[in-house]
Amino acid sequence: MSDFDVVIRGGTVATASDVFVADVGIAGGKVVALGTGLAAGRREINATGRLVLPGGVDSHCHIEEPAVGAVHNADSFASGTASAAAGGTTTVISFSQQVKGEGISQQLADYHEKARQALIDYSFHIVISDPSADVMAALPGLIDQGHRSIKIFLTYDNVVLDDEQTLNVLALARQKGALVTVHAENHSAIKFMTKALEKAGLTLPKHHAWAKPMVVEREACHRIIALAELLDVPIQIFHVSGAEAAEEIRRAQNRGLKIYGETCPQYLMLTADDLNRADFEGAKFLCSPAPRTRADQEALWDYIRTGVLGVVSSDHAPNRFDDVHGKKVRGTDAPFSAIPNGVPGLATRLPILFSEGVGKGRIDLQTFVAITATNPAKLFGIHPQKGTIAIGADADIAIWDPNKKVTIRNELLHHQVDYTVYEGVEVTGWPEITLSRGDVVVENGKVLGKPGNGKFLARGPYDAIKPLGRHVTPFDPVSGTLVAN
């Protein structure tokens, strides 16, 4: 009998550090051999002329979240993870939402039940919208169970935390060894701008970008970095949309702080002009932070090349367009402030980044692997199990035709959303086969994986999110002790 369940033969293997031609031997769901002339496997995949890449790790996606009023999440874990796999992604990290005024333990248990339908492996961030005494008492036990990241918002009425609440969450995260991820926009400034725009009758989708100019993101990035520095807490800032916000992160990193930055394909592809479309079409492109300018796009590529922005996620938000439970929940005359936020992107994240990044010479292949797989796996404590092709790693692999030209159509994407913001965009490079722990889940556009094959990834403590041990005063407010200067 063969020693290998699968051999991927003759492809160009790429990791975040190397590119080489090799066979990949897979057994028991793991990579067990890398070399040439491997013995035959029970299944042989000819990857000659193809790229053999680690399956993507999408560390920011909204899947099957509870309804918010009449707004329903279109994707289930079955459809969302099928879409992710079709786009070459093999791990997703989504959000267990807290409803303000309620706890977090039951919501998390319910979310685990929903996620049992996943086709690929998954983990969760716990959203804290109301850090009550009971919630803060429950959180340490949930972190110990492997839910080692928390999300907080600095805006939105139903989830925003003030600075004192933010500091309390940051302190607990440092004590328990959890990473805090942050939606950074200035809530009061957005409310002020929104009221002023509405009073002036400026309520179209395009005015969403006016209500959320870069200054409100830049200020919130500066503020959350300062609060994190005060407590010596590593954080990741989500969906950085342009140059000024990214520059705040660069400055913090240059001071040696553990401040991590993420952006998304929509900020590399869309601008505020996309919101200015007739017949409510601009609502399709409405997301937060708002898309910026062409100059911001090029600046973001620079920050990706220099490592300031080390992760590119989808921020997949599956709101249907032509649906009373989606973008049109309040009709087509609704003001921008009443339109559900977000764009879908699970399946398109990697093809867009490959085509626009590697294909157009903005980044090399190793950087593509780093920002889409290796870096998020390291940052969220699942590397080297995920995010690389190495002996002992899970056989989560995407086999790409780097020269295949595909015109993106919504029907190719396997999600339950009725549109994509990339409709009609031609990309060069497309994943042909996606394997999750050695099993083929997508082949030539056909989803073969079954709901329930995905596993929850419990995450233990890890070095990337350990505090620096640097304090701004002789007193450490988290431990309550005096420290040396």
Coordinates of C-alpha atoms in Angstrom, one line a residue:
M1 CA 0.0 0.0 0.0
S2 CA 1.1 3.6 -0.6
D3 CA 2.5 5.6 2.2
F4 CA 0.6 8.6 0.9
D5 CA -3.1 9.3 0.7
V6 CA -2.4 12.1 -1.8
V7 CA 0.7 13.2 -3.7
I8 CA 0.6 16.6 -5.4
R9 CA 3.3 16.2 -8.0
G10 CA 5.6 18.6 -9.8
G11 CA 4.1 21.9 -8.7
T12 CA 5.8 25.1 -7.6
V13 CA 5.4 25.3 -3.9
A14 CA 5.4 28.7 -2.3
T15 CA 5.6 29.7 1.4
A16 CA 6.1 33.1 3.0
S17 CA 9.9 32.6 2.7
D18 CA 10.6 30.2 -0.2
V19 CA 9.5 29.2 -3.7
F20 CA 10.6 25.7 -5.0
V21 CA 9.5 22.9 -7.2
A22 CA 8.6 19.8 -5.2
D23 CA 6.1 16.9 -4.7
V24 CA 3.9 17.2 -1.6
G25 CA 3.1 13.9 0.2
I26 CA 0.0 13.9 2.3
A27 CA -1.1 11.3 4.9
G28 CA -3.6 11.5 7.7
G29 CA -4.5 15.0 6.8
K30 CA -1.0 16.3 7.3
V31 CA 1.9 17.2 5.0
V32 CA 4.4 14.3 5.6
A33 CA 6.9 14.7 2.8
L34 CA 8.3 17.4 0.5
G35 CA 10.7 16.3 -2.2
T36 CA 11.1 14.9 -5.7
G37 CA 10.3 11.5 -6.9
L38 CA 8.0 10.6 -4.1
A39 CA 6.3 7.2 -4.2
A40 CA 2.8 7.1 -5.7
G41 CA -0.1 8.2 -3.6
R42 CA -3.6 6.6 -3.5
R43 CA -4.6 9.8 -5.3
E44 CA -2.2 11.7 -7.6
I45 CA -2.7 15.3 -8.5
N46 CA -0.5 16.6 -11.4
A47 CA 0.4 20.2 -10.5
T48 CA 3.0 20.7 -13.3
G49 CA 2.8 24.4 -14.3
R50 CA 0.7 25.2 -11.2
L51 CA 1.4 27.0 -7.9
V52 CA 0.9 24.9 -4.7
L53 CA 0.1 27.4 -2.0
P54 CA -1.0 27.2 1.6
G55 CA -4.7 27.5 1.9
G56 CA -5.8 31.0 2.8
V57 CA -6.5 32.1 6.4
D58 CA -9.3 34.6 6.4
S59 CA -9.2 36.2 9.9
H60 CA -12.1 38.6 9.5
C61 CA -15.4 37.3 8.2
H62 CA -19.0 37.6 9.3
I63 CA -20.8 34.3 8.8
E64 CA -24.3 33.3 10.1
E65 CA -24.5 36.0 12.7
P66 CA -27.7 36.7 14.6
A67 CA -30.2 39.1 12.8
V68 CA -29.9 42.8 13.8
G69 CA -33.5 43.9 13.7
A70 CA -34.8 43.1 10.3
V71 CA -31.3 42.7 8.7
H72 CA -30.4 39.0 8.2
N73 CA -27.0 37.5 7.5
A74 CA -27.3 35.8 4.1
D75 CA -24.6 33.1 4.5
S76 CA -24.8 30.0 6.6
F77 CA -21.6 28.3 7.7
A78 CA -22.2 25.8 4.9
S79 CA -22.5 28.4 2.2
G80 CA -19.9 30.8 3.6
T81 CA -17.2 28.2 4.0
A82 CA -18.0 26.7 0.6
S83 CA -17.4 30.2 -0.9
A84 CA -14.2 30.6 1.1
A85 CA -12.9 27.2 -0.2
A86 CA -13.9 28.0 -3.8
G87 CA -11.6 31.1 -3.5
G88 CA -8.7 29.1 -2.0
T89 CA -9.3 29.7 1.7
T90 CA -9.2 26.8 4.1
T91 CA -9.5 28.5 7.5
V92 CA -12.0 31.2 8.6
I93 CA -12.2 33.2 11.8
S94 CA -15.6 34.7 12.3
F95 CA -17.4 36.5 15.2
S96 CA -19.5 35.4 18.1
Q97 CA -21.6 38.5 18.7
Q98 CA -22.7 39.8 22.1
V99 CA -26.0 41.5 22.2
K100 CA -25.8 44.6 24.4
G101 CA -27.4 43.8 27.8
E102 CA -26.9 40.1 27.4
G103 CA -24.1 37.6 28.2
I104 CA -21.6 36.0 26.0
S105 CA -21.5 32.3 27.1
Q106 CA -24.8 31.2 25.6
Q107 CA -24.3 33.1 22.4
L108 CA -20.9 31.4 22.0
A109 CA -22.4 28.0 22.6
D110 CA -25.1 28.7 20.0
Y111 CA -22.5 29.9 17.5
H112 CA -20.6 26.7 18.0
E113 CA -23.7 24.8 17.0
K114 CA -24.2 26.8 13.8
A115 CA -20.5 26.3 12.9
R116 CA -20.8 22.5 12.9
Q117 CA -22.0 22.9 9.3
A118 CA -18.6 24.3 8.2
L119 CA -16.8 22.6 5.3
I120 CA -13.4 23.9 6.4
D121 CA -11.7 24.6 9.8
Y122 CA -12.7 27.7 11.8
S123 CA -12.2 29.7 15.0
F124 CA -14.0 32.7 16.6
H125 CA -13.4 36.2 17.9
I126 CA -15.6 37.1 20.8
V127 CA -17.3 40.5 20.3
I128 CA -17.7 42.5 23.5
S129 CA -20.3 45.2 23.2
D130 CA -21.2 45.5 26.8
P131 CA -18.4 44.7 29.3
S132 CA -20.6 44.3 32.3
A133 CA -19.3 42.7 35.5
D134 CA -20.9 39.3 34.6
V135 CA -19.4 39.4 31.1
M136 CA -15.9 40.3 32.3
A137 CA -16.2 37.4 34.8
A138 CA -17.2 34.9 32.1
L139 CA -14.6 36.0 29.6
P140 CA -11.4 34.4 31.2
G141 CA -13.0 30.9 31.1
L142 CA -13.9 31.3 27.4
I143 CA -10.4 32.5 26.6
D144 CA -9.0 29.4 28.4
Q145 CA -11.3 27.2 26.2
G146 CA -9.4 28.5 23.1
H147 CA -11.3 31.6 22.1
R148 CA -8.1 33.7 22.2
S149 CA -9.2 36.9 20.5
I150 CA -11.7 39.6 21.3
K151 CA -13.2 42.3 19.0
I152 CA -14.3 45.7 20.2
F153 CA -15.8 48.7 18.3
L154 CA -15.1 52.3 18.8
T155 CA -18.3 53.2 16.9
Y156 CA -21.9 52.1 16.2
D157 CA -24.6 52.8 18.7
N158 CA -25.3 49.2 19.6
V159 CA -21.7 48.0 20.2
V160 CA -19.5 51.1 20.8
L161 CA -17.3 51.1 23.9
D162 CA -16.1 54.2 25.6
D163 CA -12.4 54.7 26.6
E164 CA -12.9 53.4 30.2
Q165 CA -14.7 50.2 28.9
T166 CA -12.0 49.8 26.3
L167 CA -9.2 50.0 28.9
N168 CA -11.0 47.4 31.0
V169 CA -11.2 44.9 28.1
L170 CA -7.5 45.6 27.2
A171 CA -6.4 45.0 30.7
L172 CA -8.3 41.7 30.9
A173 CA -6.9 40.6 27.5
R174 CA -3.3 41.2 28.8
Q175 CA -4.0 39.3 32.0
K176 CA -5.4 36.3 30.1
G177 CA -3.3 36.3 27.0
A178 CA -5.8 37.3 24.3
L179 CA -5.5 39.5 21.3
V180 CA -7.9 42.5 21.0
T181 CA -9.0 43.4 17.5
V182 CA -10.4 46.9 16.9
H183 CA -12.8 48.6 14.6
A184 CA -11.3 52.1 14.9
E185 CA -13.5 55.1 14.0
N186 CA -14.5 58.1 16.1
H187 CA -18.2 57.5 17.1
S188 CA -19.1 61.0 18.2
A189 CA -17.5 62.6 15.2
I190 CA -19.5 60.3 12.9
K191 CA -22.8 61.0 14.7
F192 CA -22.1 64.7 14.5
M193 CA -21.3 64.6 10.8
T194 CA -24.3 62.3 10.0
K195 CA -26.7 64.6 11.8
A196 CA -25.3 67.7 9.9
L197 CA -25.5 65.9 6.5
E198 CA -29.0 64.7 7.2
K199 CA -30.1 68.2 8.2
A200 CA -28.7 69.5 4.9
G201 CA -30.6 66.8 3.0
L202 CA -27.4 65.0 2.0
T203 CA -28.4 61.4 2.5
L204 CA -27.4 59.4 -0.6
P205 CA -25.0 56.4 -0.4
K206 CA -22.2 58.7 -1.6
H207 CA -22.6 60.8 1.5
H208 CA -21.6 57.9 3.7
A209 CA -18.0 58.7 2.8
W210 CA -18.6 62.3 3.8
A211 CA -19.8 61.2 7.3
K212 CA -16.8 59.1 7.8
P213 CA -13.8 61.0 6.4
M214 CA -10.3 59.7 7.0
V215 CA -9.8 62.0 10.0
V216 CA -12.3 60.0 12.1
E217 CA -10.4 56.8 11.4
R218 CA -7.0 58.4 11.9
E219 CA -8.0 59.8 15.3
A220 CA -9.5 56.5 16.5
C221 CA -6.3 54.6 15.4
H222 CA -4.2 57.1 17.3
R223 CA -6.4 56.8 20.4
I224 CA -6.6 53.0 20.5
I225 CA -2.8 52.8 20.0
A226 CA -2.3 55.2 22.9
L227 CA -4.6 53.2 25.2
A228 CA -2.8 49.9 24.2
E229 CA 0.6 51.5 24.8
L230 CA -0.6 52.7 28.2
L231 CA -1.4 49.1 29.3
D232 CA 1.3 47.3 27.3
V233 CA -1.3 45.3 25.2
P234 CA -0.8 44.0 21.7
I235 CA -3.7 44.9 19.4
Q236 CA -4.7 44.5 15.7
I237 CA -6.5 47.3 14.0
F238 CA -9.0 46.0 11.5
H239 CA -9.8 47.2 7.9
V240 CA -7.3 50.1 7.6
S241 CA -8.7 52.1 4.6
G242 CA -6.0 54.5 3.7
A243 CA -2.7 56.3 4.1
E244 CA -3.3 58.3 7.2
A245 CA -4.6 55.5 9.4
A246 CA -1.8 53.2 8.2
E247 CA 0.7 55.9 9.0
E248 CA -0.5 55.9 12.7
I249 CA 0.3 52.1 12.8
R250 CA 3.7 52.6 11.1
R251 CA 4.6 55.2 13.7
A252 CA 3.6 52.9 16.6
Q253 CA 5.5 50.0 15.1
N254 CA 8.6 52.2 14.7
R255 CA 8.4 52.8 18.5
G256 CA 8.6 49.1 18.9
L257 CA 5.0 48.5 19.8
K258 CA 3.0 45.3 19.0
I259 CA 0.4 47.1 16.9
Y260 CA -0.7 45.0 13.9
G261 CA -2.6 46.3 10.9
E262 CA -5.0 44.7 8.5
T263 CA -6.6 45.9 5.3
C264 CA -9.1 44.4 2.8
P265 CA -9.4 44.0 -1.0
Q266 CA -12.2 46.5 -1.1
Y267 CA -9.8 49.3 0.0
L268 CA -7.4 48.3 -2.7
M269 CA -10.0 48.2 -5.4
L270 CA -12.9 50.6 -4.6
T271 CA -13.0 54.4 -4.1
A272 CA -15.6 56.7 -2.6
D273 CA -16.7 57.3 -6.2
D274 CA -18.2 53.8 -6.2
L275 CA -20.8 55.0 -3.7
N276 CA -21.9 57.6 -6.2
R277 CA -24.0 55.4 -8.5
A278 CA -27.6 55.9 -9.6
D279 CA -30.7 53.9 -8.6
F280 CA -29.4 53.0 -5.2
E281 CA -26.5 50.9 -6.8
G282 CA -24.1 52.8 -4.6
A283 CA -25.5 50.9 -1.6
K284 CA -23.7 47.8 -2.8
F285 CA -20.4 49.4 -2.1
L286 CA -21.2 50.9 1.2
C287 CA -18.9 49.6 3.9
S288 CA -17.1 51.0 6.9
P289 CA -14.6 52.5 7.0
A290 CA -15.6 54.0 3.6
P291 CA -13.5 53.4 0.5
R292 CA -11.1 56.3 -0.1
T293 CA -9.0 57.5 -3.1
R294 CA -6.7 56.0 -5.7
A295 CA -3.8 57.6 -3.9
D296 CA -4.9 55.8 -0.7
Q297 CA -5.0 52.5 -2.6
E298 CA -1.4 52.9 -3.8
A299 CA -0.3 53.9 -0.3
L300 CA -1.9 50.7 1.1
W301 CA 0.1 48.6 -1.3
D302 CA 3.2 50.4 0.0
Y303 CA 2.3 49.6 3.5
I304 CA 1.7 46.0 2.6
R305 CA 5.1 45.8 0.9
T306 CA 6.9 47.2 4.0
G307 CA 5.0 44.9 6.4
V308 CA 3.1 47.7 8.2
L309 CA -0.1 46.0 7.1
G310 CA 0.6 42.3 7.5
V311 CA -2.8 40.8 6.9
V312 CA -5.4 41.2 4.2
S313 CA -8.7 39.7 5.1
S314 CA -12.1 39.8 3.4
D315 CA -14.3 41.4 6.1
H316 CA -17.0 39.4 4.3
A317 CA -20.4 40.9 5.2
P318 CA -23.2 38.9 3.5
N319 CA -26.0 41.4 3.1
R320 CA -28.1 40.8 0.0
F321 CA -28.8 43.8 -2.2
D322 CA -32.3 43.2 -3.6
D323 CA -33.8 42.0 -0.3
V324 CA -35.9 43.6 2.4
H325 CA -33.6 41.9 4.9
G326 CA -30.5 43.3 3.3
K327 CA -29.4 46.6 1.8
K328 CA -33.0 47.5 1.0
V329 CA -34.3 46.9 4.5
R330 CA -35.6 50.4 4.7
G331 CA -36.3 50.9 1.0
T332 CA -34.3 52.6 -1.8
D333 CA -34.9 56.1 -0.4
A334 CA -33.3 55.3 2.9
P335 CA -30.6 57.6 4.1
F336 CA -27.0 56.2 4.0
S337 CA -27.1 55.9 7.8
A338 CA -29.9 53.3 7.6
I339 CA -28.2 51.1 4.9
P340 CA -26.5 47.9 6.3
N341 CA -22.8 48.1 6.1
G342 CA -20.4 45.8 4.3
V343 CA -19.5 43.9 1.1
P344 CA -19.2 40.2 0.4
G345 CA -15.7 38.9 -0.3
L346 CA -14.9 35.3 0.9
A347 CA -14.3 33.8 -2.6
T348 CA -12.8 36.9 -4.2
R349 CA -10.2 37.9 -1.6
L350 CA -7.3 35.7 -2.9
P351 CA -8.0 36.0 -6.7
I352 CA -8.2 39.8 -6.4
L353 CA -5.0 40.0 -4.4
F354 CA -3.1 37.6 -6.6
S355 CA -4.1 39.4 -9.8
E356 CA -3.7 42.9 -8.6
G357 CA -0.7 42.2 -6.4
V358 CA 1.5 39.4 -7.8
G359 CA 0.2 39.7 -11.4
K360 CA 0.8 43.4 -11.6
G361 CA 4.2 43.3 -9.8
R362 CA 3.1 45.1 -6.7
I363 CA 4.1 42.3 -4.4
D364 CA 6.0 39.0 -4.8
L365 CA 4.6 35.6 -4.4
Q366 CA 6.0 35.1 -0.9
T367 CA 4.4 38.3 0.3
F368 CA 1.1 37.1 -1.1
V369 CA 1.4 33.9 0.9
A370 CA 2.4 35.9 4.0
I371 CA -0.5 38.4 4.0
T372 CA -3.2 35.9 3.1
A373 CA -2.1 32.8 5.1
T374 CA 1.1 32.8 7.1
N375 CA 0.8 36.1 8.9
P376 CA -2.9 35.7 10.0
A377 CA -2.1 32.1 11.2
K378 CA 0.8 33.4 13.3
L379 CA -1.1 36.4 14.6
F380 CA -4.1 34.3 15.8
G381 CA -2.1 31.4 17.2
I382 CA -2.7 28.6 14.6
H383 CA 0.7 28.5 12.9
P384 CA 2.4 26.2 12.0
Q385 CA -0.7 24.0 11.9
K386 CA -2.1 26.4 9.4
G387 CA -0.7 29.0 7.0
T388 CA 2.2 27.2 5.6
I389 CA 3.3 24.0 3.6
A390 CA 5.7 22.2 5.9
I391 CA 6.2 18.8 7.4
G392 CA 3.6 18.3 10.1
A393 CA 1.4 21.1 9.0
D394 CA -2.3 20.4 8.1
A395 CA -2.6 19.7 4.4
D396 CA -4.6 22.8 3.7
I397 CA -3.5 23.6 0.2
A398 CA -4.7 25.5 -2.8
I399 CA -3.5 24.6 -6.3
W400 CA -3.5 27.6 -8.6
D401 CA -3.3 28.2 -12.3
P402 CA -1.4 31.4 -12.2
N403 CA -2.2 32.2 -15.9
K404 CA -5.9 31.4 -15.9
K405 CA -8.0 34.4 -16.8
V406 CA -11.4 34.6 -15.1
T407 CA -14.1 37.2 -15.3
I408 CA -15.7 37.4 -11.9
R409 CA -19.4 36.7 -11.9
N410 CA -21.5 36.3 -8.8
E411 CA -22.6 32.8 -9.8
L412 CA -19.0 31.6 -9.5
L413 CA -18.7 32.4 -5.9
H414 CA -20.9 29.9 -4.1
H415 CA -22.2 32.4 -1.5
Q416 CA -25.8 33.3 -0.8
V417 CA -25.3 37.0 -1.5
D418 CA -27.0 38.2 -4.7
Y419 CA -24.1 40.4 -5.9
T420 CA -20.3 41.0 -5.8
V421 CA -18.7 44.4 -6.0
Y422 CA -16.2 42.8 -8.5
E423 CA -18.8 41.8 -11.1
G424 CA -17.1 41.9 -14.5
V425 CA -13.6 42.3 -13.2
E426 CA -11.1 40.1 -15.0
V427 CA -8.4 38.5 -12.9
T428 CA -5.4 36.5 -13.8
G429 CA -4.8 33.5 -11.5
W430 CA -7.4 31.3 -10.0
P431 CA -7.4 28.4 -7.5
E432 CA -8.4 25.1 -9.3
I433 CA -8.2 22.7 -6.4
T434 CA -8.6 23.3 -2.7
L435 CA -7.7 20.7 -0.1
S436 CA -8.7 20.9 3.6
R437 CA -6.6 18.5 5.8
G438 CA -5.9 16.5 2.6
D439 CA -9.4 16.2 1.4
V440 CA -10.4 17.9 -1.9
V441 CA -13.2 20.3 -1.0
V442 CA -13.3 22.2 -4.3
E443 CA -12.2 21.1 -7.7
N444 CA -12.6 23.1 -10.9
G445 CA -15.3 25.3 -9.4
K446 CA -17.3 22.4 -8.0
V447 CA -17.8 22.2 -4.3
L448 CA -17.1 18.6 -3.2
G449 CA -16.7 19.1 0.6
K450 CA -19.5 18.3 2.9
P451 CA -21.0 20.4 5.7
G452 CA -19.6 19.2 9.0
N453 CA -16.1 18.4 7.9
G454 CA -14.7 21.6 9.4
K455 CA -13.2 21.6 12.9
F456 CA -13.0 24.2 15.6
L457 CA -9.5 25.5 16.2
A458 CA -9.0 26.1 19.9
R459 CA -6.0 28.4 20.4
G460 CA -3.7 28.3 23.4
P461 CA -1.2 31.0 24.6
Y462 CA 1.4 32.1 22.0
D463 CA 4.3 34.5 21.8
A464 CA 3.0 36.9 19.1
I465 CA 0.6 38.5 21.6
K466 CA 2.7 38.5 24.7
P467 CA 3.2 42.0 26.2
L468 CA 6.5 43.7 25.7
G469 CA 7.1 44.5 29.4
R470 CA 7.4 48.2 28.6
H471 CA 5.6 50.6 30.8
V472 CA 5.0 54.4 30.5
T473 CA 5.2 55.0 34.3
P474 CA 6.9 53.2 37.2
F475 CA 3.4 51.6 37.9
D476 CA 1.8 48.8 35.9
P477 CA -1.9 49.4 36.2
V478 CA -2.8 45.9 35.0
S479 CA -0.8 44.0 37.5
G480 CA -1.1 46.7 40.2
T481 CA 2.6 46.6 40.9
L482 CA 5.6 48.9 40.8
V483 CA 8.0 48.3 37.9
A484 CA 11.5 49.4 37.1
N485 CA 11.9 52.3 34.7

